[in-house]
Short mmCIF file of C-alpha atoms in Angstrom, two decimals:
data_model
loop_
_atom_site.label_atom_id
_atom_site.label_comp_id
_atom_site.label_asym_id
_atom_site.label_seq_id
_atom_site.Cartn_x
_atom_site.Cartn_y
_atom_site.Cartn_z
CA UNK H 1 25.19 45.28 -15.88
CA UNK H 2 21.77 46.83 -15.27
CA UNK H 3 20.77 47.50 -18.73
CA UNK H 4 17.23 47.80 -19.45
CA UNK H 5 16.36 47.45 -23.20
CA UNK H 6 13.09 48.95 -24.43
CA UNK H 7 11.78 46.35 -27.15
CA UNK H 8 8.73 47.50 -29.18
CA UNK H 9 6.69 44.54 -30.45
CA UNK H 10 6.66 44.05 -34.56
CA UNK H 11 3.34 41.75 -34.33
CA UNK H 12 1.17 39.83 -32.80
CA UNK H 13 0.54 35.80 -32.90
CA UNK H 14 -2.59 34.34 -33.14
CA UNK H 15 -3.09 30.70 -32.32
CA UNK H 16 -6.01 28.20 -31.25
CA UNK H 17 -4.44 28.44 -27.65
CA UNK H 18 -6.73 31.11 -25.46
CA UNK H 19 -5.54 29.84 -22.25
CA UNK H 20 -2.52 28.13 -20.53
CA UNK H 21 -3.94 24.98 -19.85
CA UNK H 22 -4.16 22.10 -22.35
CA UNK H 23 -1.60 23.50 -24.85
CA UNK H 24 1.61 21.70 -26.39
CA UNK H 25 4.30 21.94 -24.18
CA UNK H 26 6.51 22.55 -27.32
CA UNK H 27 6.26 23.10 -31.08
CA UNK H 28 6.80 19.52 -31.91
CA UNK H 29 3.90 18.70 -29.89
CA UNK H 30 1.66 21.33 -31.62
CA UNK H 31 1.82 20.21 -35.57
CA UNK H 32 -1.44 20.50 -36.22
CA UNK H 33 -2.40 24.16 -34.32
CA UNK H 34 -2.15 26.19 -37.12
CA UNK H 35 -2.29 29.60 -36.70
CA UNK H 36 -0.95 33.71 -38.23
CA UNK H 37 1.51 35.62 -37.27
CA UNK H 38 0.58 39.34 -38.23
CA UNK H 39 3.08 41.79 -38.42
CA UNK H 40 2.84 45.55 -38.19
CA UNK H 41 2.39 47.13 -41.37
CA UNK H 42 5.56 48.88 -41.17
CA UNK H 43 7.41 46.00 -41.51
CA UNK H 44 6.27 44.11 -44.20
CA UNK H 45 9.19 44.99 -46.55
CA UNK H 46 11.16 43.28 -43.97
CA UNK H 47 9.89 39.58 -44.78
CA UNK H 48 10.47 39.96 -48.46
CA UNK H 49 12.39 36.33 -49.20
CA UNK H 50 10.94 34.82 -45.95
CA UNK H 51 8.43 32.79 -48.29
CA UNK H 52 11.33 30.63 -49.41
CA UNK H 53 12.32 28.79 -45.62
CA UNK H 54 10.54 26.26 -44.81
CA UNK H 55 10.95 26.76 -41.02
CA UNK H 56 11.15 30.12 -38.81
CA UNK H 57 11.98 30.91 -35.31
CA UNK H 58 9.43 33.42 -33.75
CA UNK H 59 10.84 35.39 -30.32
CA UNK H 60 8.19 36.31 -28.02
CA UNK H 61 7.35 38.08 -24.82
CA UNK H 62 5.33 35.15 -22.80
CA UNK H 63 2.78 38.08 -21.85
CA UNK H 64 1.30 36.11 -18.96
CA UNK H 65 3.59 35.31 -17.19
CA UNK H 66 3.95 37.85 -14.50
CA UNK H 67 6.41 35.87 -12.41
CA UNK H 68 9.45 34.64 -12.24
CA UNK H 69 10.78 31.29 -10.80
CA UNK H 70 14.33 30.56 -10.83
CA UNK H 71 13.75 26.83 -10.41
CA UNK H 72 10.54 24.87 -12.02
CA UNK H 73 9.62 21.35 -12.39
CA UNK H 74 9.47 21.42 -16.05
CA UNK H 75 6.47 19.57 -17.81
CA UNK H 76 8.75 16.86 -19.31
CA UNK H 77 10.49 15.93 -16.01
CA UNK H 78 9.24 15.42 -11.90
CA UNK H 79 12.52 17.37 -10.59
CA UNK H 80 13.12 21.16 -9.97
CA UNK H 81 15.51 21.80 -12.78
CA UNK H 82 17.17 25.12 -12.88
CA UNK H 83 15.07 27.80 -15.22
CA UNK H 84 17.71 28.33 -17.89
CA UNK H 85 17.69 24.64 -18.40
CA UNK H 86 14.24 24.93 -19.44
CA UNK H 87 12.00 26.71 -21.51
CA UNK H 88 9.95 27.28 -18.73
CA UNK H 89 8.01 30.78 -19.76
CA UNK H 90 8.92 31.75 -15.50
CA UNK H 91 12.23 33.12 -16.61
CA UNK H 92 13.54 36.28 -15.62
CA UNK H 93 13.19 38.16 -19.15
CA UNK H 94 9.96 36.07 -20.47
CA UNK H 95 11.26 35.86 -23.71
CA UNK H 96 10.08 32.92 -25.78
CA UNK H 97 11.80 31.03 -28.70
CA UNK H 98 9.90 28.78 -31.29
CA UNK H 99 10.55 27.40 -34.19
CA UNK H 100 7.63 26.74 -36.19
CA UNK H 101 6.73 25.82 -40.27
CA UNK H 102 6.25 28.47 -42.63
CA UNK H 103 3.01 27.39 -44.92
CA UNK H 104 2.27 31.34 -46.44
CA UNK H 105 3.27 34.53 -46.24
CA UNK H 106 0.77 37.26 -47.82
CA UNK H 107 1.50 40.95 -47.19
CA UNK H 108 2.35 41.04 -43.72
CA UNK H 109 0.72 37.92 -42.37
CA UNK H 110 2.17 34.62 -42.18
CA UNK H 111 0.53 31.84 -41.75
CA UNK H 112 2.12 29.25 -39.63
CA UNK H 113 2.20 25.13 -38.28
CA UNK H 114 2.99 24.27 -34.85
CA UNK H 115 2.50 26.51 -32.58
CA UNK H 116 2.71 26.36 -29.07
CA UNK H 117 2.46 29.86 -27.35
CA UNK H 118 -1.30 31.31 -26.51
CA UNK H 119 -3.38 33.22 -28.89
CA UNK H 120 -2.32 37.15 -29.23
CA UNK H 121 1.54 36.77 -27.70
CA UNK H 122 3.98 39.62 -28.62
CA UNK H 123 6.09 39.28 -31.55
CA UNK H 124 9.45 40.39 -31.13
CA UNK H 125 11.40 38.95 -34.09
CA UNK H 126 11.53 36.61 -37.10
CA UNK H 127 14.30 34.76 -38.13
CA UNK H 128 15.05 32.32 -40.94
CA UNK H 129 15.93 28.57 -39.97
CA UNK H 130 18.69 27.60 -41.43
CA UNK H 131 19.37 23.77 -41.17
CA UNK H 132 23.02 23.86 -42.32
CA UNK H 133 23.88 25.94 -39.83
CA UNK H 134 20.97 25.38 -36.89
CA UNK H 135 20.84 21.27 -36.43
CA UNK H 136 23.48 20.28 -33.66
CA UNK H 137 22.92 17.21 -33.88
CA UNK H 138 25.15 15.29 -31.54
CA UNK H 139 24.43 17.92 -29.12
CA UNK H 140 23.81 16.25 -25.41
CA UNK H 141 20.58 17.04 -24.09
CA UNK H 142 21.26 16.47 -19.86
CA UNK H 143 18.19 16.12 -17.82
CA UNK H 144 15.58 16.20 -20.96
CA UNK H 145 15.22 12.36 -21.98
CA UNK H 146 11.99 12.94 -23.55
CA UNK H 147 11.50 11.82 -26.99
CA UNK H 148 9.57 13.46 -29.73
CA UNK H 149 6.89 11.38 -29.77
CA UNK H 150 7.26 12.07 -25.78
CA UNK H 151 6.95 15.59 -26.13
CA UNK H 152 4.01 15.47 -28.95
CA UNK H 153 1.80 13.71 -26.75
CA UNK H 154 2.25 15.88 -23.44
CA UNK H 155 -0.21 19.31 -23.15
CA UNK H 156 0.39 21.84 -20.49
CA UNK H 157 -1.76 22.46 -16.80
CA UNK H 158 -1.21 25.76 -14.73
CA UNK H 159 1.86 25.24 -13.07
CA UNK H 160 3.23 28.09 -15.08
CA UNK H 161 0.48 30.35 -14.96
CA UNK W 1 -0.27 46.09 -31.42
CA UNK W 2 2.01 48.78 -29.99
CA UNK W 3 3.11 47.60 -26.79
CA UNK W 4 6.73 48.24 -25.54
CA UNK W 5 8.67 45.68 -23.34
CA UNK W 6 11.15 46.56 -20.70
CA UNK W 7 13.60 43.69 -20.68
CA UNK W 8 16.24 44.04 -17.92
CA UNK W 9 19.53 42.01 -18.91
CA UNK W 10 20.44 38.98 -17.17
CA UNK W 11 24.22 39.30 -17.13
CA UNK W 12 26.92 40.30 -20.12
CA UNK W 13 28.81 38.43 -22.84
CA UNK W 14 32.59 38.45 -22.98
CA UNK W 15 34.24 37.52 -26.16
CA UNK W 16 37.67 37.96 -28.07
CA UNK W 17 35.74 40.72 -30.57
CA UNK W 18 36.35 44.05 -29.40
CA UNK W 19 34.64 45.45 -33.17
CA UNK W 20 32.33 44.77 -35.75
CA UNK W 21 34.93 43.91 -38.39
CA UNK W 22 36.35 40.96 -38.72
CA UNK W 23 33.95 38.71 -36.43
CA UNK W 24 32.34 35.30 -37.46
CA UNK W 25 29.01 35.90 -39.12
CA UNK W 26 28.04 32.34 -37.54
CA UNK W 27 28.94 30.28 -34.64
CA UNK W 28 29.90 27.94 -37.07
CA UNK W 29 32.47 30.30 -38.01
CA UNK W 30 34.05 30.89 -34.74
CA UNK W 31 34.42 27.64 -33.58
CA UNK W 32 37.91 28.55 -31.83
CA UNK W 33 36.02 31.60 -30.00
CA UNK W 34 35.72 30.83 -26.63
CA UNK W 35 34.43 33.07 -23.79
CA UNK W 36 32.72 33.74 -20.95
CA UNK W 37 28.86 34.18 -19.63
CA UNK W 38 28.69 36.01 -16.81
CA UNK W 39 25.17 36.53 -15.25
CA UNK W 40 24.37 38.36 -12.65
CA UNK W 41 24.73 36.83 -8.95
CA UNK W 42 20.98 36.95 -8.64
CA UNK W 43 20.04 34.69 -10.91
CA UNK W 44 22.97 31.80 -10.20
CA UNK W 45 20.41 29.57 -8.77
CA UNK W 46 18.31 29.10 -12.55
CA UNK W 47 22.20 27.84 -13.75
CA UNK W 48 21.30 24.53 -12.13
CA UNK W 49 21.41 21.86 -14.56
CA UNK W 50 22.59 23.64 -17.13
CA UNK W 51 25.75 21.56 -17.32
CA UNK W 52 24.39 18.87 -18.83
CA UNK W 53 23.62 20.44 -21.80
CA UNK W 54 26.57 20.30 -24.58
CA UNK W 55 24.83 23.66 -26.30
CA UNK W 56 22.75 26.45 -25.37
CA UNK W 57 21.25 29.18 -27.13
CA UNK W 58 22.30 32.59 -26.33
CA UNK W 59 19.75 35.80 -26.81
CA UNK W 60 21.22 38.93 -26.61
CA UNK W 61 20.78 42.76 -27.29
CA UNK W 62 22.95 44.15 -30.92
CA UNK W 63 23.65 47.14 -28.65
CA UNK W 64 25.47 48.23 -31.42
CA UNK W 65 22.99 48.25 -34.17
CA UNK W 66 22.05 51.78 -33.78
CA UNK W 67 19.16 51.68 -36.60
CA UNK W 68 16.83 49.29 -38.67
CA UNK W 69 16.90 48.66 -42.19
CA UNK W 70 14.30 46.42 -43.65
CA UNK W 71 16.02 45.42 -46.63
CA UNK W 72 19.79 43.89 -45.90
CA UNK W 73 22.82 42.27 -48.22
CA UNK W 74 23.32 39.37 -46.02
CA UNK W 75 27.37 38.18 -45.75
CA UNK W 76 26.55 35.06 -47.69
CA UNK W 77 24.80 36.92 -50.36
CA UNK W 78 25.31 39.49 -52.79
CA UNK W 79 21.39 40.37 -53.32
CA UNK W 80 19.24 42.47 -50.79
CA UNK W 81 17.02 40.59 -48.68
CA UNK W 82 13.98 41.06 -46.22
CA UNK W 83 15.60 41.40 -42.90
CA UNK W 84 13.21 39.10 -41.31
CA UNK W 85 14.97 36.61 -43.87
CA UNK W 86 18.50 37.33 -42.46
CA UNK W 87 20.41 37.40 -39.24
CA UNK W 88 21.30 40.93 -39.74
CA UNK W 89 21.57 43.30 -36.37
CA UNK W 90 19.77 46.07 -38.03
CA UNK W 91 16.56 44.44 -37.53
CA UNK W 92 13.77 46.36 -35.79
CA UNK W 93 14.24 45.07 -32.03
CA UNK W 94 17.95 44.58 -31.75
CA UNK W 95 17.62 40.65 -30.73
CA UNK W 96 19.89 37.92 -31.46
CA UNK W 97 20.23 34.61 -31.23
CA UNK W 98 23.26 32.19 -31.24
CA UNK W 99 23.89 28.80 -30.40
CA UNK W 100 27.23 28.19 -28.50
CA UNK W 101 29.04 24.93 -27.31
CA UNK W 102 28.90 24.87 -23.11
CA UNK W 103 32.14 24.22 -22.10
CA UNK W 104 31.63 24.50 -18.04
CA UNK W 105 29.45 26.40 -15.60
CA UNK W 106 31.33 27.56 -12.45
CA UNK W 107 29.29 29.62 -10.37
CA UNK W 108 27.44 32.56 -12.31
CA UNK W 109 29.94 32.50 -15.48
CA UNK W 110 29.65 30.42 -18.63
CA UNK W 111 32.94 29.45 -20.41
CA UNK W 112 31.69 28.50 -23.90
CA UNK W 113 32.93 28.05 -27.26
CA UNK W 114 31.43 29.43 -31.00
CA UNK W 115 31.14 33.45 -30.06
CA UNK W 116 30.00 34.92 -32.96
CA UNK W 117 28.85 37.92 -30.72
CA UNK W 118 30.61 41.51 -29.85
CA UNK W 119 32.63 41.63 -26.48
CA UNK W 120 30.50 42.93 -23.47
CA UNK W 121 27.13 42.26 -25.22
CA UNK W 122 24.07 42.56 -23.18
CA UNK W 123 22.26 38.92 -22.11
CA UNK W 124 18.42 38.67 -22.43
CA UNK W 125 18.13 34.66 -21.62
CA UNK W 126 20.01 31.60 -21.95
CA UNK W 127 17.65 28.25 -23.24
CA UNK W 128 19.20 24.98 -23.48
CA UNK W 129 19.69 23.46 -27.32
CA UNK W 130 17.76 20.06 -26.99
CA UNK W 131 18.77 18.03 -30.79
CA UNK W 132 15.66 16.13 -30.47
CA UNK W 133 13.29 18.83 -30.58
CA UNK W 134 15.58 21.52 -32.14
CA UNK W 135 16.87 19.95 -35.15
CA UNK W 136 14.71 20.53 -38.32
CA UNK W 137 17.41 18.74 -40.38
CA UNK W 138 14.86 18.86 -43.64
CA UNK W 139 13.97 22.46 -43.25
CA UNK W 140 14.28 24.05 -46.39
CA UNK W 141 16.76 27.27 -46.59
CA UNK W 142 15.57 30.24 -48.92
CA UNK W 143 18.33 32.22 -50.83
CA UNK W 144 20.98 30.79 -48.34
CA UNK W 145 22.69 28.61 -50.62
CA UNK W 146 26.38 28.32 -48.00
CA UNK W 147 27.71 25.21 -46.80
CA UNK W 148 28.70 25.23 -43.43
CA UNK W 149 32.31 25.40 -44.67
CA UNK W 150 31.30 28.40 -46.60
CA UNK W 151 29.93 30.13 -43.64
CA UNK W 152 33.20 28.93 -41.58
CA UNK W 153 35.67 31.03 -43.62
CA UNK W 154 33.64 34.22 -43.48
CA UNK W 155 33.88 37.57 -41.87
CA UNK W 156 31.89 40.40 -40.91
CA UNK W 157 33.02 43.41 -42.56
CA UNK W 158 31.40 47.05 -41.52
CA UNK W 159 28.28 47.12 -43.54
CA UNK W 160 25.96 46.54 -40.12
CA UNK W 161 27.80 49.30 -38.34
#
């Protein structure tokens, strides 16, 4: 049960976001930051057919957060929730999940819509969104009641930081 | 660019696939698969809330993808691909992501439903699925042409081994 796993980063994100304040508190709320996902050389036989999804998750190491909280008052709520019923970056592994809109990919940059992590996080994988299989749509969503239009209006403060 | 992450597992998955042949190469496909979540006693108190979610995504190590290949036939396909463009476990960091159905939280284990994952896999983080924000129901879907049906009725055979 105490397995470490020793991830090497395949990129780097860059986004308008230089610090933790005053950013989207999720993609949705982001559509306009555009922004480039640049990934090591290496690799760039590795996103040959990405070009054709519209949509991508991007899995992250939240690099500043250097702490971890097991319950938060998350930014779309005024209760301490439990931190695996948020995406509060304070989890144990700060590993982050977005999915954000494809608009290019050239070589081995990609240039992306709606991001919502700071400028120069840690890539750790790309993966194609697949509607079909990825929309769970009469999935319940328990303490979150926010809306989308909720959610694109609300920017961060420090409480994570 | 080069920076290496230490990631120390949050708990272990259990699920009815003892090997790589013959598994779901979806949830979608292994709708019948239930198991269990069990993460570790330390980090019980971040389960709060949890509950109310119907879904949750899963991230986890392929601790049995022992190498990378940056080009991949994908199950659903019969043409190589970008791995970046697939779910494959042979890509570079070893991460993967599911979405399962929560069927209870007792404690420190998860009983949930759509494995698609190997028995005893190692946990990175556990996110709940929120349809409002994670649903992308026009995202376009590159080469994957499959229904969900499709993907329902299909198995993994050795080729990521």
């Amino acid at each position: 049960m105490n397995e470490t796993i020793q991830v090497e980063t395949i990129g780097i994100i860059h986004s308008p976001f230089k610090k933790l304040e005053n950013m989207p508190v999720q993609s949705l709320g982001s559509q306009c930051a555009e922004g480039t996902v640049v990934v090591k050389g290496e690799f760039t036989d590795g996103l040959r057919d990405l070009g054709g999804f519209s949509h991508i998750y991007l899995i992250y190491h939240f690099h500043k957060a250097s702490r971890t909280e097991l319950q938060v008052i998350p930014y779309m709520d005024t209760e301490k929730r439990g931190v695996f019923a948020t995406r509060s970056p304070l989890r144990p592994t700060h590993v982050g999940v977005s999915v954000v809109e494809l608009l290019n990919v050239s070589g081995n940059v990609l240039t992306v819509r709606g991001l919502d992590v700071l400028d120069c996080t840690p890539l750790i994988d790309i993966k194609p969104y697949i509607p079909q299989f990825d929309c769970w749509q009469n999935a319940t969503s328990g303490w979150m009641k926010a809306s989308r239009s909720d959610v694109e209006r609300r920017v961060s403060d420090d409480r994570f930081g």
